Coordinates of C-alpha atoms in Angstrom, one line a residue:
X585 CA 0.0 0.0 0.0
X586 CA 1.3 3.5 -0.8
X587 CA 2.6 5.7 1.9
X588 CA -0.4 8.0 1.5
X589 CA -3.0 5.6 0.4
X590 CA -4.9 6.0 3.6
X591 CA -5.3 9.6 2.9
X592 CA -7.1 9.3 -0.3
X593 CA -10.1 7.5 -1.4
X594 CA -10.2 6.5 -5.1
X595 CA -12.1 7.1 -8.0
X596 CA -13.6 8.3 -11.3
X597 CA -14.9 11.1 -17.7
X598 CA -16.3 12.6 -20.2
X599 CA -17.8 12.0 -23.5
X600 CA -18.4 14.2 -26.4
X601 CA -21.5 15.7 -28.0
X602 CA -21.6 17.5 -31.2
X603 CA -23.4 20.4 -32.9
X604 CA -21.0 21.7 -35.5
X605 CA -18.3 20.6 -33.2
X606 CA -17.8 18.2 -30.3
X607 CA -17.6 19.4 -26.8
X608 CA -16.5 17.7 -23.6
X609 CA -19.4 16.9 -21.2
X610 CA -20.2 15.4 -17.9
X611 CA -21.4 12.0 -17.0
X612 CA -24.3 11.3 -14.7
X613 CA -24.5 13.0 -11.3
X614 CA -21.7 12.0 -8.9
X615 CA -22.3 9.2 -6.6
X616 CA -19.5 9.8 -4.2
X617 CA -19.4 12.4 -1.5
X618 CA -18.4 15.8 -2.7
X619 CA -15.5 17.8 -1.4
X620 CA -17.1 21.1 -0.2
X621 CA -13.9 23.1 -0.2
X622 CA -12.9 21.9 -3.7
X623 CA -16.5 22.5 -4.9
X624 CA -16.4 26.1 -3.5
X625 CA -13.0 26.8 -5.1
X626 CA -14.0 25.5 -8.6
X627 CA -17.4 27.2 -8.5
X628 CA -15.5 30.5 -7.8
X629 CA -13.0 30.0 -10.6
X630 CA -14.4 27.9 -13.4
X631 CA -17.2 28.8 -15.9
X632 CA -20.6 27.4 -14.7
X633 CA -20.8 24.6 -17.3
X634 CA -17.1 23.7 -17.2
X635 CA -16.7 20.2 -15.7
X636 CA -15.2 20.1 -12.2
X637 CA -12.2 18.0 -11.4
X638 CA -12.6 15.1 -9.0
X639 CA -11.0 15.8 -5.6
X640 CA -10.9 13.2 -2.9
X641 CA -13.0 14.2 0.1
X642 CA -10.0 13.7 2.4
X643 CA -8.1 16.5 0.6
X644 CA -9.7 19.8 1.5
X645 CA -8.7 22.6 -1.0
X646 CA -8.8 25.5 1.5
X647 CA -7.3 28.9 0.6
X648 CA -4.7 28.3 3.3
X649 CA -3.5 25.0 1.9
X650 CA -3.4 26.5 -1.6
X651 CA -1.3 29.4 -0.4
X652 CA 1.1 27.1 1.5
X653 CA 1.3 24.8 -1.6
X654 CA 2.2 27.7 -3.8
X655 CA 5.1 28.8 -1.6
X656 CA 6.4 25.2 -1.4
X657 CA 6.1 24.7 -5.2
X658 CA 8.4 27.7 -5.8
X659 CA 10.8 27.0 -3.0
X660 CA 14.3 25.9 -3.8
X661 CA 14.7 24.6 -0.2
X662 CA 12.8 21.5 -1.4
X663 CA 15.9 20.4 -3.4
X664 CA 19.1 18.7 -2.4
X665 CA 21.2 21.2 -4.2
X666 CA 19.2 24.2 -2.9
X667 CA 18.8 25.6 -6.4
X668 CA 15.8 23.8 -7.8
X669 CA 12.1 23.8 -7.0
X670 CA 9.1 22.2 -8.6
X671 CA 9.1 25.3 -10.9
X672 CA 12.4 24.3 -12.4
X673 CA 10.6 21.6 -14.5
X674 CA 7.2 23.3 -14.4
X675 CA 7.5 26.9 -15.5
X676 CA 4.3 29.1 -15.7
X677 CA 5.3 30.8 -18.9
X678 CA 5.7 27.4 -20.6
X679 CA 2.4 26.1 -19.4
X680 CA 4.1 24.4 -16.4
X681 CA 6.7 22.4 -18.4
X682 CA 10.4 23.2 -19.0
X683 CA 11.0 23.4 -22.7
X684 CA 13.6 20.6 -22.5
X685 CA 13.6 17.2 -24.3
X686 CA 14.6 15.5 -21.1
X687 CA 14.4 16.8 -17.6
X688 CA 17.5 17.5 -15.5
X689 CA 17.6 16.6 -11.8
X690 CA 19.3 18.3 -8.9
X691 CA 22.5 16.2 -9.3
X692 CA 22.7 17.1 -13.0
X693 CA 21.4 13.8 -14.1
X694 CA 19.5 13.8 -17.3
X695 CA 16.2 11.9 -17.0
X696 CA 14.9 9.4 -19.5
X697 CA 11.6 11.3 -19.9
X698 CA 10.4 14.8 -20.7
X699 CA 8.7 16.8 -17.9
X700 CA 5.0 16.6 -18.3
X701 CA 3.0 19.9 -18.3
X702 CA 1.0 20.4 -15.1
X703 CA -1.8 22.2 -17.0
X704 CA -5.1 20.8 -15.6
X705 CA -3.3 18.1 -13.7
X706 CA -6.3 17.9 -11.4
X707 CA -8.2 16.2 -14.3
X708 CA -5.6 13.4 -14.8
X709 CA -7.0 9.9 -14.1
X710 CA -3.4 8.8 -13.7
X711 CA -0.2 10.6 -13.2
X712 CA 3.3 10.5 -15.0
X713 CA 3.7 9.2 -18.5
X714 CA 3.0 5.6 -17.9
X715 CA 1.8 4.4 -14.5
X716 CA -1.6 2.8 -14.0
X717 CA -1.2 2.9 -10.2
X718 CA -0.3 6.5 -9.5
X719 CA -3.4 8.7 -9.4
X720 CA -3.0 10.7 -6.2
X721 CA -1.3 14.1 -6.4
X722 CA 0.1 14.1 -2.9
X723 CA 1.5 10.6 -3.4
X724 CA 3.0 11.7 -6.7
X725 CA 4.7 14.7 -5.0
X726 CA 6.8 12.2 -3.1
X727 CA 8.6 11.1 -6.3
X728 CA 10.2 14.3 -7.3
X729 CA 11.3 15.1 -3.8
X730 CA 12.5 11.7 -2.6
X731 CA 12.8 9.5 -5.7
X732 CA 16.2 8.1 -6.6
X733 CA 15.6 6.6 -10.0
X734 CA 15.9 9.1 -11.4
X735 CA 17.0 11.8 -8.9
X736 CA 14.8 14.9 -9.3
X737 CA 14.8 17.3 -6.4
X738 CA 17.2 14.9 -4.5
X739 CA 15.8 15.0 -1.0
X740 CA 16.0 11.2 -0.4
X741 CA 17.1 10.6 3.2
X742 CA 16.9 14.3 4.0
X743 CA 13.3 14.4 5.3
X744 CA 14.4 15.7 8.7
X745 CA 16.6 18.4 7.0
X746 CA 13.6 19.4 4.9
X747 CA 11.3 19.8 7.8
X748 CA 14.0 21.7 9.7
X749 CA 14.4 24.2 6.8
X750 CA 10.7 24.8 6.7
X751 CA 10.2 24.9 10.4
X752 CA 12.9 27.6 10.8
X753 CA 11.2 30.0 8.5
X754 CA 8.7 32.4 10.1
X755 CA 6.7 32.5 6.9
X756 CA 6.2 28.8 6.9
X757 CA 5.4 28.7 10.6
X758 CA 2.4 30.9 9.9
X759 CA 1.4 29.2 6.6
X760 CA 1.5 25.7 8.1
X761 CA -0.4 26.8 11.2
X762 CA -3.1 28.3 9.0
X763 CA -3.3 25.3 6.6
X764 CA -2.9 22.5 9.2
X765 CA -3.9 24.0 12.6
X766 CA -3.9 20.7 14.4
X767 CA -0.7 19.3 13.0
X768 CA 3.0 19.8 13.2
X769 CA 5.0 20.5 10.0
X770 CA 5.3 17.2 8.3
X771 CA 6.0 15.6 4.9
X772 CA 2.3 14.6 4.8
X773 CA 1.3 18.3 5.1
X774 CA 3.8 19.3 2.5
X775 CA 2.5 17.0 -0.2
X776 CA -1.2 17.7 0.7
X777 CA -0.5 21.4 0.2
X778 CA 1.4 20.8 -3.0
X779 CA -1.6 18.8 -4.3
X780 CA -4.0 21.6 -3.4
X781 CA -2.0 24.2 -5.3
X782 CA -1.4 22.0 -8.3
X783 CA -5.2 21.6 -8.7
X784 CA -5.4 25.3 -9.2
X785 CA -3.3 25.2 -12.3
X786 CA -6.3 25.4 -14.6
X787 CA -6.6 26.1 -18.3
X788 CA -10.2 27.2 -19.2
X789 CA -9.8 30.6 -20.9
X790 CA -8.5 29.6 -24.4
X791 CA -10.2 30.7 -27.6
X792 CA -11.6 27.2 -27.8
X793 CA -13.1 27.5 -24.3
X794 CA -14.6 30.9 -25.1
X795 CA -16.5 29.2 -27.9
X796 CA -17.3 25.9 -26.2
X797 CA -18.2 27.1 -22.8
X798 CA -19.2 30.8 -23.2
X799 CA -20.7 30.6 -26.6
X800 CA -18.4 33.3 -28.1
X801 CA -18.9 32.6 -31.9
X802 CA -16.1 35.0 -32.8
X803 CA -13.5 33.2 -30.6
X804 CA -12.1 31.0 -33.3
X805 CA -10.8 31.9 -36.7
X806 CA -12.3 30.2 -39.7
X807 CA -9.2 28.1 -40.0
X808 CA -9.3 27.0 -36.4
X809 CA -13.0 26.1 -36.8
X810 CA -12.1 23.9 -39.8
X811 CA -9.3 22.4 -37.8
X812 CA -11.6 21.7 -34.9
X813 CA -13.9 19.8 -37.2
X814 CA -11.0 17.7 -38.4
X815 CA -9.7 17.2 -34.8
X816 CA -13.1 15.8 -33.7
X817 CA -13.7 13.9 -37.0
X818 CA -13.1 10.3 -38.0
X819 CA -10.5 11.1 -40.7
X820 CA -7.9 12.3 -38.3
X821 CA -9.3 10.6 -35.2
X822 CA -7.5 12.9 -32.8
X823 CA -10.4 13.0 -30.3
X824 CA -10.2 9.3 -29.6
X825 CA -7.1 9.8 -27.4
X826 CA -7.4 13.6 -26.9
X827 CA -11.1 14.1 -26.2
X828 CA -12.8 15.2 -23.0
X829 CA -12.7 18.5 -21.3
X830 CA -8.9 18.0 -20.8
X831 CA -8.1 16.9 -24.4
X832 CA -6.8 13.6 -23.0
X833 CA -8.8 10.4 -22.7
X834 CA -7.2 9.6 -19.4
X835 CA -9.4 12.2 -17.6
X836 CA -11.4 12.1 -14.5
X837 CA -14.0 14.7 -13.4
X838 CA -16.3 15.1 -10.4
X839 CA -19.1 13.4 -12.4
X840 CA -17.1 10.5 -13.8
X841 CA -18.6 7.1 -13.1
X842 CA -15.5 4.9 -13.9
X843 CA -11.8 5.3 -14.2
X844 CA -10.2 6.0 -17.6
X845 CA -6.8 4.4 -17.1
X846 CA -5.7 4.4 -20.8
X847 CA -2.3 4.1 -22.5
X848 CA -1.4 4.1 -26.2
X849 CA 1.4 2.9 -28.5
X850 CA 1.6 5.6 -31.2
X851 CA 4.2 3.9 -33.3
X852 CA 7.1 6.2 -32.4
X853 CA 9.6 3.2 -32.5
X854 CA 9.8 -0.2 -34.0
X855 CA 13.3 -1.5 -33.4
X856 CA 12.8 -5.1 -34.2
X857 CA 9.8 -5.3 -36.4
X858 CA 7.8 -6.5 -33.4
X859 CA 7.2 -3.0 -32.0
X860 CA 10.2 -2.7 -29.6
X861 CA 11.0 0.7 -28.1
X862 CA 14.5 1.7 -26.9
X863 CA 15.5 -0.1 -23.7
X864 CA 15.8 3.3 -22.0
X865 CA 12.0 3.6 -21.9
X866 CA 9.5 1.0 -22.9
X867 CA 6.5 2.8 -21.5
X868 CA 3.9 0.9 -19.5
X869 CA 5.8 -2.3 -19.9
X870 CA 8.3 -1.0 -17.4
X871 CA 5.6 -1.2 -14.8
X872 CA 3.5 -4.2 -15.8
X873 CA 6.1 -6.4 -17.5
X874 CA 3.5 -7.3 -20.0
X875 CA 4.9 -7.5 -23.6
X876 CA 1.7 -6.0 -25.0
X877 CA 2.3 -2.8 -23.0
X878 CA 5.5 -2.1 -24.9
X879 CA 5.6 1.6 -25.9
X880 CA 2.3 2.5 -24.3
X881 CA 2.0 5.9 -22.7
X882 CA -0.7 8.1 -21.3
X883 CA -2.1 10.7 -23.8
X884 CA -1.1 14.1 -22.3
X885 CA -3.5 17.0 -22.3
X886 CA -3.3 19.2 -25.5
X887 CA -4.3 22.3 -23.6
X888 CA -1.5 24.9 -24.2
X889 CA 0.2 22.3 -26.5
X890 CA 1.7 25.1 -28.6
X891 CA 3.8 26.0 -25.6
X892 CA 5.0 22.6 -24.5
X893 CA 7.6 21.6 -27.1
X894 CA 9.4 19.4 -27.5
X895 CA 6.9 16.6 -27.7
X896 CA 6.3 12.9 -26.8
X897 CA 7.6 11.2 -23.7
X898 CA 11.2 11.5 -24.8
X899 CA 11.0 15.0 -26.3
X900 CA 11.9 13.4 -29.7
X901 CA 9.6 15.7 -31.8
X902 CA 10.9 19.3 -31.8
X903 CA 7.8 21.0 -33.2
X904 CA 4.0 20.5 -33.7
X905 CA 4.8 20.1 -37.4
X906 CA 7.0 17.1 -36.5
X907 CA 4.1 15.7 -34.4
X908 CA 1.7 16.1 -37.3
X909 CA 4.2 14.4 -39.7
X910 CA 4.2 11.4 -37.3
X911 CA 0.5 11.0 -37.1
X912 CA -0.2 11.7 -40.8
X913 CA 2.3 9.1 -41.8
X914 CA 0.7 6.6 -39.3
X915 CA 4.0 6.1 -37.4
X916 CA 7.5 7.4 -37.4
X917 CA 10.2 6.2 -39.8
X918 CA 13.7 6.3 -38.4
X919 CA 16.0 5.4 -41.2
X920 CA 19.4 5.0 -39.4
X921 CA 21.1 4.7 -36.0
X922 CA 20.4 2.6 -33.0
X923 CA 16.6 3.4 -33.1
X924 CA 16.1 2.7 -36.8
X925 CA 12.8 1.2 -37.7
X926 CA 9.3 2.0 -39.1
X927 CA 6.8 2.7 -36.4
X928 CA 4.0 2.5 -39.0
X929 CA 4.7 -1.2 -39.3
X930 CA 4.6 -1.9 -35.5
X931 CA 2.1 -4.6 -34.6
X932 CA 1.7 -2.9 -31.3
X933 CA 0.6 0.5 -32.8
X934 CA -2.8 1.8 -31.7
X935 CA -5.6 1.1 -34.2
X936 CA -6.3 4.8 -34.3
X937 CA -2.8 5.5 -35.8
X938 CA -3.0 5.1 -39.5
X939 CA -1.8 6.9 -42.6
X940 CA -3.9 10.0 -43.4
X941 CA -4.3 11.5 -46.9
X942 CA -3.9 15.0 -45.5
X943 CA -4.0 18.1 -47.7
X944 CA -1.8 21.2 -46.9
X945 CA -5.0 23.2 -46.0
X946 CA -6.1 20.5 -43.5
X947 CA -2.7 20.5 -41.9
X948 CA -2.7 24.2 -41.6
X949 CA -6.2 24.2 -40.1
X950 CA -5.3 21.6 -37.6
X951 CA -2.3 23.6 -36.4
X952 CA -4.4 26.7 -36.1
X953 CA -6.9 24.8 -33.9
X954 CA -4.1 23.5 -31.7
X955 CA -2.9 27.0 -31.2
X956 CA -6.4 28.0 -30.2
X957 CA -6.0 25.8 -27.2
X958 CA -3.6 28.3 -25.7
X959 CA -4.8 29.9 -22.5
X960 CA -2.8 33.2 -22.5
X961 CA -4.4 34.3 -19.2
X962 CA -3.0 31.3 -17.4
X963 CA 0.5 32.1 -18.3
X964 CA 0.7 35.3 -16.3
X965 CA -2.1 34.6 -13.8
X966 CA -0.8 36.1 -10.4
X967 CA -2.7 33.4 -8.6
X968 CA -0.2 30.9 -10.1
X969 CA 3.0 33.0 -9.9
X970 CA 6.0 32.7 -7.7
X971 CA 5.0 34.2 -4.3
X972 CA 8.7 34.7 -3.3
X973 CA 9.3 37.2 -6.0

């Protein structure tokens, strides 16, 4: 059982409806107890008909916990080298990712995966690129702080030192007392507060949202509208893996009735003709040891996708154009080197990935729609900014 499993109950996405376009929608009314503080926060922030994230009842989202979590998120005292914070890999101006192909830990170690954007992380049914078991934000926060394979913030074995650093700071003494009035400063309180703040990293003000949730017919250009129709159509099939309110099929809302724990092999690699990925990262198979899970990864949100280059789990696509090349071809062809192979011939490739007879106009329209998912207001929202500045 996880270290924080007792803190968090589990469970539950969305489907799509269409008029001229398809919109994310809610399922039936929730059957689990609501989280009053989370409900109050999201009612205050989100548009009325925008689906609310699911938040376990045991994780109150009070203003005090959110404030504490924001201070912790931006604090370099949470790293072994004293120079890195959560922000180092999750920068607001980059939609809470880092712009690197592969993340760099506090020891200078290069990781084997790209930092995932934290945009709308509250909606993720599972966390990280390929883990079916990690779905709780407080538990996930333990990995970057204390994980050793790879080393991220590098605090393994320094829990007491971490708590000492925080306890010696008058600002934290007040923040912890307000957020957790009946508790001493603890790792548990740290990760619960980080989870509360991360749930406030919300994208809901893009041009697409203004059309879909506010009815602003002028929000999208004609090209973006055509691109939206392609995105949600069967020729390009994008919506199968990037549907729902969060543009990812692995999404959970307050009204979800079942878990969407989904992973996909998109044909990025095919080293042996049988679908093999590089040994450095074979996706879900690293966790399950099942051969059929080779190269399967969670579909990340496409919200703010124009800002989160490079792309894919290993940052191997530099631009959105490269990504479209991959999907339009139906898999990536690597003609030489250690990773040579034709992903389009992988027997493990998702059935949704197939060659597309794309026209230059369609390609341009799709790109325009993807750019219409950028929430500019989120990028300089003071509520998400570094409180230590």
